[in-house]
Short mmCIF file of C-alpha atoms and ligand atoms in Angstrom, two decimals:
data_model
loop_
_atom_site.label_atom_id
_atom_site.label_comp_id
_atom_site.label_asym_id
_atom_site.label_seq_id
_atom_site.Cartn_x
_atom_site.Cartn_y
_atom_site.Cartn_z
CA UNK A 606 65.71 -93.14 -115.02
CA UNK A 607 62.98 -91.01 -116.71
CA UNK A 608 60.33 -91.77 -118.87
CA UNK A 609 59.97 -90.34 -122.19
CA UNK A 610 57.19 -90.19 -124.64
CA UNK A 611 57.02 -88.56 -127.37
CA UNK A 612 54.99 -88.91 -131.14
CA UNK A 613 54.64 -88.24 -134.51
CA UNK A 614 51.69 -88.11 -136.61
CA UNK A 615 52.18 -90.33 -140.05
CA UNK A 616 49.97 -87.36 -141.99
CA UNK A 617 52.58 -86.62 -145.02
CA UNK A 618 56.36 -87.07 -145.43
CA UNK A 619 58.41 -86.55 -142.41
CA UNK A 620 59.95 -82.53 -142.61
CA UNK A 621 63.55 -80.98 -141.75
CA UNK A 622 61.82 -79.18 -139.06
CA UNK A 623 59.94 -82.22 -138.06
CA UNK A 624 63.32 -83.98 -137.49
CA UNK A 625 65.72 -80.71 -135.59
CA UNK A 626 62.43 -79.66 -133.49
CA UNK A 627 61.58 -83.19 -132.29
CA UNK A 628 62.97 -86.42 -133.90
CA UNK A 629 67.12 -85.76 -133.77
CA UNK A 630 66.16 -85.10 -129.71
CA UNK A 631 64.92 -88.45 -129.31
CA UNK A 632 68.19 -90.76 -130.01
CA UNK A 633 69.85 -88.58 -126.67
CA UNK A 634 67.56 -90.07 -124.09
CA UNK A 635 67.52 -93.62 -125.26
CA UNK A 636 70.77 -95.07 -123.30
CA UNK A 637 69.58 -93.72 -120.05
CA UNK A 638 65.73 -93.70 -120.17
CA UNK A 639 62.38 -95.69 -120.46
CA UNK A 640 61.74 -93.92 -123.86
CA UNK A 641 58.38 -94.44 -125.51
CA UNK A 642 58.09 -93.69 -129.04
CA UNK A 643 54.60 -93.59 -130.95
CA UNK A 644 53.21 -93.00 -134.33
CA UNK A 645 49.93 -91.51 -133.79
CA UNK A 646 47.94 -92.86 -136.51
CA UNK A 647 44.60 -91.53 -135.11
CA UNK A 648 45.67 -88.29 -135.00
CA UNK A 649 46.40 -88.24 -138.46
CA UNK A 650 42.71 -89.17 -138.70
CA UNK A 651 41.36 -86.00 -137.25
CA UNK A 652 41.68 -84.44 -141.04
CA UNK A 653 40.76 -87.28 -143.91
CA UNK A 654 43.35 -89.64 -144.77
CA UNK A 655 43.70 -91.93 -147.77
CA UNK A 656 43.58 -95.36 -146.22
CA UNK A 657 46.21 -97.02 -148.73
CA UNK A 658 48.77 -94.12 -147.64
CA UNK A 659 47.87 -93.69 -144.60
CA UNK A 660 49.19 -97.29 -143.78
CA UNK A 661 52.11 -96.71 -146.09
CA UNK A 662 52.99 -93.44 -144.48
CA UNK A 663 52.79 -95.39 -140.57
CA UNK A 664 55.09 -98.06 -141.71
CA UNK A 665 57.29 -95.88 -143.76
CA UNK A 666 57.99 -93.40 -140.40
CA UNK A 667 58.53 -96.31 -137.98
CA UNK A 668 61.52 -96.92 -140.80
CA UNK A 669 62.17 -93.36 -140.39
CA UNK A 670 62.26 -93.43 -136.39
CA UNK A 671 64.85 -96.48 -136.87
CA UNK A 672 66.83 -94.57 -139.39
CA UNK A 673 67.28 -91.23 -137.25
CA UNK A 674 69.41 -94.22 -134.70
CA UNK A 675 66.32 -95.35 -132.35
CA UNK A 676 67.43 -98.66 -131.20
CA UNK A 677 64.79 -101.39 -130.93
CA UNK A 678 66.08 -103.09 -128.00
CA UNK A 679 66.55 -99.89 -125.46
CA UNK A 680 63.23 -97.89 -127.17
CA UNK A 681 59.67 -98.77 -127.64
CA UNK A 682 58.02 -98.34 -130.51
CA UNK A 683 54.87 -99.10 -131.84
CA UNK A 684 51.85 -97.61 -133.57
CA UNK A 685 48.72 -95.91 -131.87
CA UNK A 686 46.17 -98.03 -133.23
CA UNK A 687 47.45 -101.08 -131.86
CA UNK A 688 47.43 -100.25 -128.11
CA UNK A 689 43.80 -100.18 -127.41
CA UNK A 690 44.21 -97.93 -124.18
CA UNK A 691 44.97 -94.68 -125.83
CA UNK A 692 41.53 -94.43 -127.36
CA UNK A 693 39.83 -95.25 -123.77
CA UNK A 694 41.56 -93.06 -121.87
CA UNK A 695 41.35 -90.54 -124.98
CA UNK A 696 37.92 -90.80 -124.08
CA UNK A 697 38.06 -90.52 -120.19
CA UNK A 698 39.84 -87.32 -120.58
CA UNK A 699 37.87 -85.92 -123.10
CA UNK A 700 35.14 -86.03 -120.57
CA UNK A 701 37.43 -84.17 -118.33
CA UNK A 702 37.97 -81.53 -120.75
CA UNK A 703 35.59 -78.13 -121.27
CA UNK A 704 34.75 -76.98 -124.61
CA UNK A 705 36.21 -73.57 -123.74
CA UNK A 706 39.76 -74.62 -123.17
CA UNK A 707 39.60 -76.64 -126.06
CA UNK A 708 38.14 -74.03 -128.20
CA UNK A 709 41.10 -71.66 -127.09
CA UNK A 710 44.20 -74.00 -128.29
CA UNK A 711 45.52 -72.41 -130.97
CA UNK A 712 46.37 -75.36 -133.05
CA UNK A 713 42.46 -76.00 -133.53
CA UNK A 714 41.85 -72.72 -134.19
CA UNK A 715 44.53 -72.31 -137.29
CA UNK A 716 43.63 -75.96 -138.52
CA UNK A 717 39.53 -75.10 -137.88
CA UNK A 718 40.14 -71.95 -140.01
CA UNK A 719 41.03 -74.06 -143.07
CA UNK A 720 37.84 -75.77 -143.12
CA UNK A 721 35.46 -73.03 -142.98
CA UNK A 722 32.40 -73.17 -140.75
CA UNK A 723 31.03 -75.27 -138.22
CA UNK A 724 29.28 -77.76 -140.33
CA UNK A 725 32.74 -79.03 -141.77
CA UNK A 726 35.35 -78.93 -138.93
CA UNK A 727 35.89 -82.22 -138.25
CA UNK A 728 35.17 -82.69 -134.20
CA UNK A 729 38.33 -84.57 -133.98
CA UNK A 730 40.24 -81.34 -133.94
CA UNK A 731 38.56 -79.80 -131.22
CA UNK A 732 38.88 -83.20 -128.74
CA UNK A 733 42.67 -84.01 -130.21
CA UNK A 734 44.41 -82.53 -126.75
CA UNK A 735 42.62 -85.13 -124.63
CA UNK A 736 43.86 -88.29 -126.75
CA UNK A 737 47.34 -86.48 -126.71
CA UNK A 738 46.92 -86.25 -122.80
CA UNK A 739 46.16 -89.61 -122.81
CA UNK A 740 48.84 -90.88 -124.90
CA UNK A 741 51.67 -89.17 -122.90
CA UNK A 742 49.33 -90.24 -119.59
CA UNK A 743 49.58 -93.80 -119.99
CA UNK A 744 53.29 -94.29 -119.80
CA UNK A 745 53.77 -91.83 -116.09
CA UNK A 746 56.14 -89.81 -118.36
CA UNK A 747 57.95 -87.29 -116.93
CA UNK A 748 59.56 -85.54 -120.08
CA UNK A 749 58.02 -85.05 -123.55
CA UNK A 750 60.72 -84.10 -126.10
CA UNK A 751 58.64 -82.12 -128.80
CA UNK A 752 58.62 -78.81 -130.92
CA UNK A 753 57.34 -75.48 -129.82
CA UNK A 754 54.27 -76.05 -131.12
CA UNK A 755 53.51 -78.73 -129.03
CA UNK A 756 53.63 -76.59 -125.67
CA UNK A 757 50.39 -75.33 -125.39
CA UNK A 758 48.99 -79.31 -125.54
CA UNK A 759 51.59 -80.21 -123.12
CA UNK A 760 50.35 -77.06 -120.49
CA UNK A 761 46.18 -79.17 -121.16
CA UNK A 762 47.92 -82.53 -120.61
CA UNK A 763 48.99 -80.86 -117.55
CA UNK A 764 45.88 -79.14 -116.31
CA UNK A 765 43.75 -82.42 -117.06
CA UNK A 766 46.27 -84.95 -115.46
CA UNK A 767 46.02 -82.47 -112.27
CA UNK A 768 41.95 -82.42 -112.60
CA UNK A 769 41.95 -85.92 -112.65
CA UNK A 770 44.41 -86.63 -109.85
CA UNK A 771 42.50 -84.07 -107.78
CA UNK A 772 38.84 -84.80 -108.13
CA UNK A 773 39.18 -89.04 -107.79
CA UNK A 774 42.71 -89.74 -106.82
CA UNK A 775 46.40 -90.12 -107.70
CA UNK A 776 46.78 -91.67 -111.03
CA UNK A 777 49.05 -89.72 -113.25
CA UNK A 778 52.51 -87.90 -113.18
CA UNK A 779 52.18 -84.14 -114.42
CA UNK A 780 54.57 -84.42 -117.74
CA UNK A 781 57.18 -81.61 -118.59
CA UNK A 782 58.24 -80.35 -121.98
CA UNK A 783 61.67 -80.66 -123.48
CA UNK A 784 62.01 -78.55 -126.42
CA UNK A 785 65.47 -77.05 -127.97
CA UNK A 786 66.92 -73.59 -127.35
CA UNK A 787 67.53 -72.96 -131.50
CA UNK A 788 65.33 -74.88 -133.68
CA UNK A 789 62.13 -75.74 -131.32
CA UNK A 790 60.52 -74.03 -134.52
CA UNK A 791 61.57 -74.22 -137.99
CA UNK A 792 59.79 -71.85 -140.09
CA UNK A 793 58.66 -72.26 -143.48
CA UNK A 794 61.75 -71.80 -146.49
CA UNK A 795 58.93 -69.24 -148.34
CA UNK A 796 57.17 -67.74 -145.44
CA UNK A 797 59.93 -67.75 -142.48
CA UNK A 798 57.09 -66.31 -140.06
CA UNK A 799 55.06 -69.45 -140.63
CA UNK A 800 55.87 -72.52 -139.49
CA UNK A 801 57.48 -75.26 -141.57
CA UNK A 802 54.52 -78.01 -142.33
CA UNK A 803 54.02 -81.42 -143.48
CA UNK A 804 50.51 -80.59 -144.72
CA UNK A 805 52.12 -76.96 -146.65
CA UNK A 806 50.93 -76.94 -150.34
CA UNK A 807 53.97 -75.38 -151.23
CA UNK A 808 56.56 -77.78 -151.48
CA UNK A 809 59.30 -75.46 -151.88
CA UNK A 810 58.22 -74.00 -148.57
CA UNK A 811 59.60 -77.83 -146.73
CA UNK A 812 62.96 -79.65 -147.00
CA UNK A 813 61.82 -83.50 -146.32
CA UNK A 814 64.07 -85.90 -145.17
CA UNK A 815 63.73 -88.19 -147.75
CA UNK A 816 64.11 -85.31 -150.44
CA UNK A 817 67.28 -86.13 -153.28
CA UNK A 818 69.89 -84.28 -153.06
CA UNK A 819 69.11 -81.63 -156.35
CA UNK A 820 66.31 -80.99 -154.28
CA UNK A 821 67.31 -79.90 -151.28
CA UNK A 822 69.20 -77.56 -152.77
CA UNK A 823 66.79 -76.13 -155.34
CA UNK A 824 64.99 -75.60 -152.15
CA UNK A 825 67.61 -73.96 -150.22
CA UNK A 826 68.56 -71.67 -152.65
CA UNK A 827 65.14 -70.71 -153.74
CA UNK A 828 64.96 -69.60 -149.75
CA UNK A 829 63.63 -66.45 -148.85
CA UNK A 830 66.14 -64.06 -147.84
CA UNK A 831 66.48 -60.14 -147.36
CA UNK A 832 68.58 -57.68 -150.06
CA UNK A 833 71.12 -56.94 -147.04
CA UNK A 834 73.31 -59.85 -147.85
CA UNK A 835 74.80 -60.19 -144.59
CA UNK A 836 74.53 -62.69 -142.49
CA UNK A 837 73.58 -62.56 -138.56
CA UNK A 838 70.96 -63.71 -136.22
CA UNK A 839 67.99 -61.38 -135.73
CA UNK A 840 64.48 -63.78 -135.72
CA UNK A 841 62.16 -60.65 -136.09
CA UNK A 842 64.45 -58.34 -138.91
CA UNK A 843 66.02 -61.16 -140.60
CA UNK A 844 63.36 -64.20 -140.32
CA UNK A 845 64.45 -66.11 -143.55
CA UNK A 846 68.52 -65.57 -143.17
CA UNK A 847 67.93 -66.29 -139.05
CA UNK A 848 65.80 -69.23 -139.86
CA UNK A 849 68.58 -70.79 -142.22
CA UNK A 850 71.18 -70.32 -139.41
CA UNK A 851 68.97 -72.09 -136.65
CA UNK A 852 68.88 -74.80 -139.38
CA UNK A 853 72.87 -74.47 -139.78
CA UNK A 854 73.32 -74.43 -136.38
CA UNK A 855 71.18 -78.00 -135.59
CA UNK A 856 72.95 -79.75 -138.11
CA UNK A 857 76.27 -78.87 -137.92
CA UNK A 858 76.93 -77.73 -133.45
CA UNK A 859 78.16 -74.61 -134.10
CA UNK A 860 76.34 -71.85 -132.55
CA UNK A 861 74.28 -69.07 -134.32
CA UNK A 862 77.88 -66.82 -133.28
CA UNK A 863 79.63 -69.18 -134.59
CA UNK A 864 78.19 -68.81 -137.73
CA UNK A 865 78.37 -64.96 -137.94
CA UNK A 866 81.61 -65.14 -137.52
CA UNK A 867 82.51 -67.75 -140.30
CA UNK A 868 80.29 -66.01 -142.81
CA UNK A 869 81.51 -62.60 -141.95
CA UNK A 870 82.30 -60.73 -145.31
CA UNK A 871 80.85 -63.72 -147.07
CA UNK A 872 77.20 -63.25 -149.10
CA UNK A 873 73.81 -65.34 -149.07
CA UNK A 874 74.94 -67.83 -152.23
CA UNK A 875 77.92 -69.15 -150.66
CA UNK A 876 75.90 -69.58 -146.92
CA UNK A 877 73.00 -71.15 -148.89
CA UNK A 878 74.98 -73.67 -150.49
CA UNK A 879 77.22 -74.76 -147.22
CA UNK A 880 73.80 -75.30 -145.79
CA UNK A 881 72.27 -77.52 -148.52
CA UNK A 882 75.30 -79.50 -148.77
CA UNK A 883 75.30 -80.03 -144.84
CA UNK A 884 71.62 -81.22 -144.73
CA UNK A 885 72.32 -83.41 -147.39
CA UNK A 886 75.36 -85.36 -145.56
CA UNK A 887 73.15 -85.40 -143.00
CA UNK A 888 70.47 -86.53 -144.96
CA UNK A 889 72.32 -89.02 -146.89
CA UNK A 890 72.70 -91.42 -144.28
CA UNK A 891 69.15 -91.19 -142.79
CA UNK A 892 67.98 -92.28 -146.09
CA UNK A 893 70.15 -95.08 -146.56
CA UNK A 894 68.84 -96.90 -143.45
CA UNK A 895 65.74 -95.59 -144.18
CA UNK A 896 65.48 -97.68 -147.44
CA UNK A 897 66.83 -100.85 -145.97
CA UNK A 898 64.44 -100.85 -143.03
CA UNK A 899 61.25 -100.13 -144.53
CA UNK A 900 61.64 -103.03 -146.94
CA UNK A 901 62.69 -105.51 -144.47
CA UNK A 902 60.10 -107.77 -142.01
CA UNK A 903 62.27 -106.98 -139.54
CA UNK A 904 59.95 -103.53 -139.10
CA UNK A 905 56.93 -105.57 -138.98
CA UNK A 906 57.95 -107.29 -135.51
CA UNK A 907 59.90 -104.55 -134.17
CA UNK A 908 56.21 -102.57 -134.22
CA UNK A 909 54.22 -105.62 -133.16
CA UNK A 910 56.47 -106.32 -130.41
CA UNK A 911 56.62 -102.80 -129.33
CA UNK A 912 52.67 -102.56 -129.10
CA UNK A 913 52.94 -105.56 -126.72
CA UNK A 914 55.36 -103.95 -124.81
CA UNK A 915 53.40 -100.64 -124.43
CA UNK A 916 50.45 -101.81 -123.68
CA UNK A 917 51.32 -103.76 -120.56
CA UNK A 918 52.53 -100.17 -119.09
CA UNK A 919 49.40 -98.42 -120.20
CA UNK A 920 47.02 -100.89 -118.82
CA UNK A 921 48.44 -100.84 -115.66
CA UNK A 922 47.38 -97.01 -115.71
CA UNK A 923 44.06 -97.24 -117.64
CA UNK A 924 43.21 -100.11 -114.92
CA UNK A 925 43.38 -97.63 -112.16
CA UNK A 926 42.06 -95.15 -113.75
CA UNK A 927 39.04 -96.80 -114.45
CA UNK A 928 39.08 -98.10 -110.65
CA UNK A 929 39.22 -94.52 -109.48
CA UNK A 930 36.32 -93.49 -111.34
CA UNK A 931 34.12 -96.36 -111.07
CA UNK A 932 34.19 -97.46 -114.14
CA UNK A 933 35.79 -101.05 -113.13
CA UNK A 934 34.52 -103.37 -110.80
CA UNK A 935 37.74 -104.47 -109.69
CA UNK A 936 41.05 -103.25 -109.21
N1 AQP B 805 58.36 -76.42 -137.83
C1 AQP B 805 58.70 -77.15 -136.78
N2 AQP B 805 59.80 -76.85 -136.04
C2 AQP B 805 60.15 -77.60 -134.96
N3 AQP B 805 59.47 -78.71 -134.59
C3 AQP B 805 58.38 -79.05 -135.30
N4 AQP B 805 57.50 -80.06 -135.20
C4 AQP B 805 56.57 -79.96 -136.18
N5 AQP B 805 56.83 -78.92 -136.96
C5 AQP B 805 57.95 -78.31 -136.44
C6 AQP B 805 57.56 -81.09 -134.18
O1 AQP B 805 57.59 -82.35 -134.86
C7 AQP B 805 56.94 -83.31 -134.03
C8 AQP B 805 55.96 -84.07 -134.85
O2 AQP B 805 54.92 -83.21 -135.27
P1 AQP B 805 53.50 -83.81 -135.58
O3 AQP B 805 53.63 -84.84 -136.61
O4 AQP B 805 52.88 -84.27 -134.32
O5 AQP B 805 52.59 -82.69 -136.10
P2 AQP B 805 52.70 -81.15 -136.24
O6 AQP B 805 53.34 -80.50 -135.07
O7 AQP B 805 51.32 -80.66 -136.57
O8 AQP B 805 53.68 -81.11 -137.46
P3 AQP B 805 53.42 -80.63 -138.90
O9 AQP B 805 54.66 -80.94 -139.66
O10 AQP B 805 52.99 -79.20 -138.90
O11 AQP B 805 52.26 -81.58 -139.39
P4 AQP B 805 50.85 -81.22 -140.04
O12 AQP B 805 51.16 -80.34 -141.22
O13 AQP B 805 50.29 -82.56 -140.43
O14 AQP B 805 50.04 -80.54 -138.99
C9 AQP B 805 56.30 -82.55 -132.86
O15 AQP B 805 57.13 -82.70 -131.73
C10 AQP B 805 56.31 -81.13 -133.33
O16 AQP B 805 56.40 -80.23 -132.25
#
């Protein structure tokens, strides 16, 4: 059995790519796994947050995470906030950390960019890799189930688990990444060389899960496309029609081939509107549970109990941690 951690942040409503890079991964490894499931709150905090929403928005994705088929009784789930040893071992690895290799993840430097110079990037996005190392630390996980995106702060999780374990002893297990074949990056429905966002202003540019119907398929047939009309699978010639299929071929099994060949002879409209009416029978469901759950108590214990839960694993790490480096007096 292998433990799995994975999270996502509650900054904005949950995305299409959000759900085939990461979230639609998850529900495979919970019959056969330790699976740890998180919704990291205070890394939603490294770029302001409305307090009201912010809540809201943690509450309404643990209702999403149940919705997408996570089962309370084989997963844990439970938010960031509320299991204390994140933050200090956040902290313990951020001293581990240089400024250099942080300076050089390219997440920080496209988020930095959008806040212009020095004097109003907020530090937490230059120190956000060590409290992700932490968080997948603190459970000895061995696979993290995650986007493309994600890889490069898997590869520092890595590097500052091995520090660790090298300059004051054995304490972690060095964490692989899962990602997808098709799909580990969904690009954006306007600009298909950019990748899909929560946080994009354009809203025409991101399919959300809990979008209506009309919606999604304003969205997918506003699209952009080529003027070739034909449809096959070439990422850097055909980036909108190739990102469609990769979105075709998550939601419905059949492979990018596949698709060619069912399409062959047929034009964009007719392609465009299979796929909107496949992501909304897949969406349909989702949002059903989703609306039951995240009016129900129910939610409330499931995350309590889940922070219980979590934090008994990560103290047992944080403890020894601390013992390594002298930070504890006791064992
Ligand atoms: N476009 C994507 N394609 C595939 N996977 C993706 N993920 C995100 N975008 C795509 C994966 O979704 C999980 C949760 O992501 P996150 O909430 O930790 O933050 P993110 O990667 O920064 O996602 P966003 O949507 O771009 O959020 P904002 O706009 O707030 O920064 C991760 O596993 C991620 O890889």
């Amino acid at each position: 059995m292998a433990v799995i951690f994975s999270g996502v942040q509650p900054s904005g409503t949950i995305t299409l790519g959000n759900y085939l890079g990461a979230m639609k991964n998850f529900t495979s490894y919970q019959n056969e796994h330790e699976c740890y499931f998180c919704i990291v709150n205070q890394h939603a905090i490294t770029v302001p947050q409305e307090p009201e929403q912010l809540r809201k928005n943690s509450r309404n994705l643990a209702a999403l995470y149940l919705a997408i088929g996570l089962d309370p009784d084989k997963v844990t789930l439970f938010i960031q906030s509320e299991v204390a040893e994140h933050t200090k071992l956040g902290w313990i690895m951020t001293t581990l950390a240089t400024i250099g290799e942080l300076e050089r993840m390219t997440q920080y430097k496209d988020k930095a960019q959008r806040h212009g110079n020095g004097d109003s990037i907020p530090a937490g996005l230059l120190t956000y890799p060590p409290l992700m190392a932490a968080d997948i630390l603190l459970y000895q996980t061995d696979y993290v189930p995650v986007g493309d995106d994600q890889r490069q702060h898997i590869e520092i999780t890595r590097d500052l688990a091995q520090r660790f374990n090298s300059r004051y002893g054995e304490a972690f297990k060095l964490p692989a990444i899962h990602t997808r074949e098709v799909g580990a990056r969904i690009m954006s429905l306007q600009e298909p060389k950019k990748k899909m966002s929560k946080s994009d202003a354009n809203s025409l540019a991101t399919p959300y899960l809990l979008d209506e119907p009309e919606t999604i398929l304003k969205k997918i047939k506003r699209a952009q496309t080529d003027s070739e009309n034909k449809i096959y699978y070439d990422r850097e010639g055909k980036a909108g029609i190739s990102n469609l299929m990769a979105i075709y071929s998550l939601i419905t099994d059949k492979s990018t081939d596949e698709i060619e060949q069912l399409y062959e002879g047929k034009g964009y409209g007719q392609f465009k509107n299979d796929l909107a009416e496949a992501i909304i029978e897949t969406t349909r469901p989702i949002q059903k549970r989703y609306y039951e759950f995240v009016h129900s108590d129910y939610l409330d214990q499931i995350l309590t109990a889940g922070a219980a839960k979590a934090a008994r694993k990560a103290a047992a790490t944080l403890n020894k941690v601390e013992y390594l480096m002298g930070l504890s007096r006791n064992c």
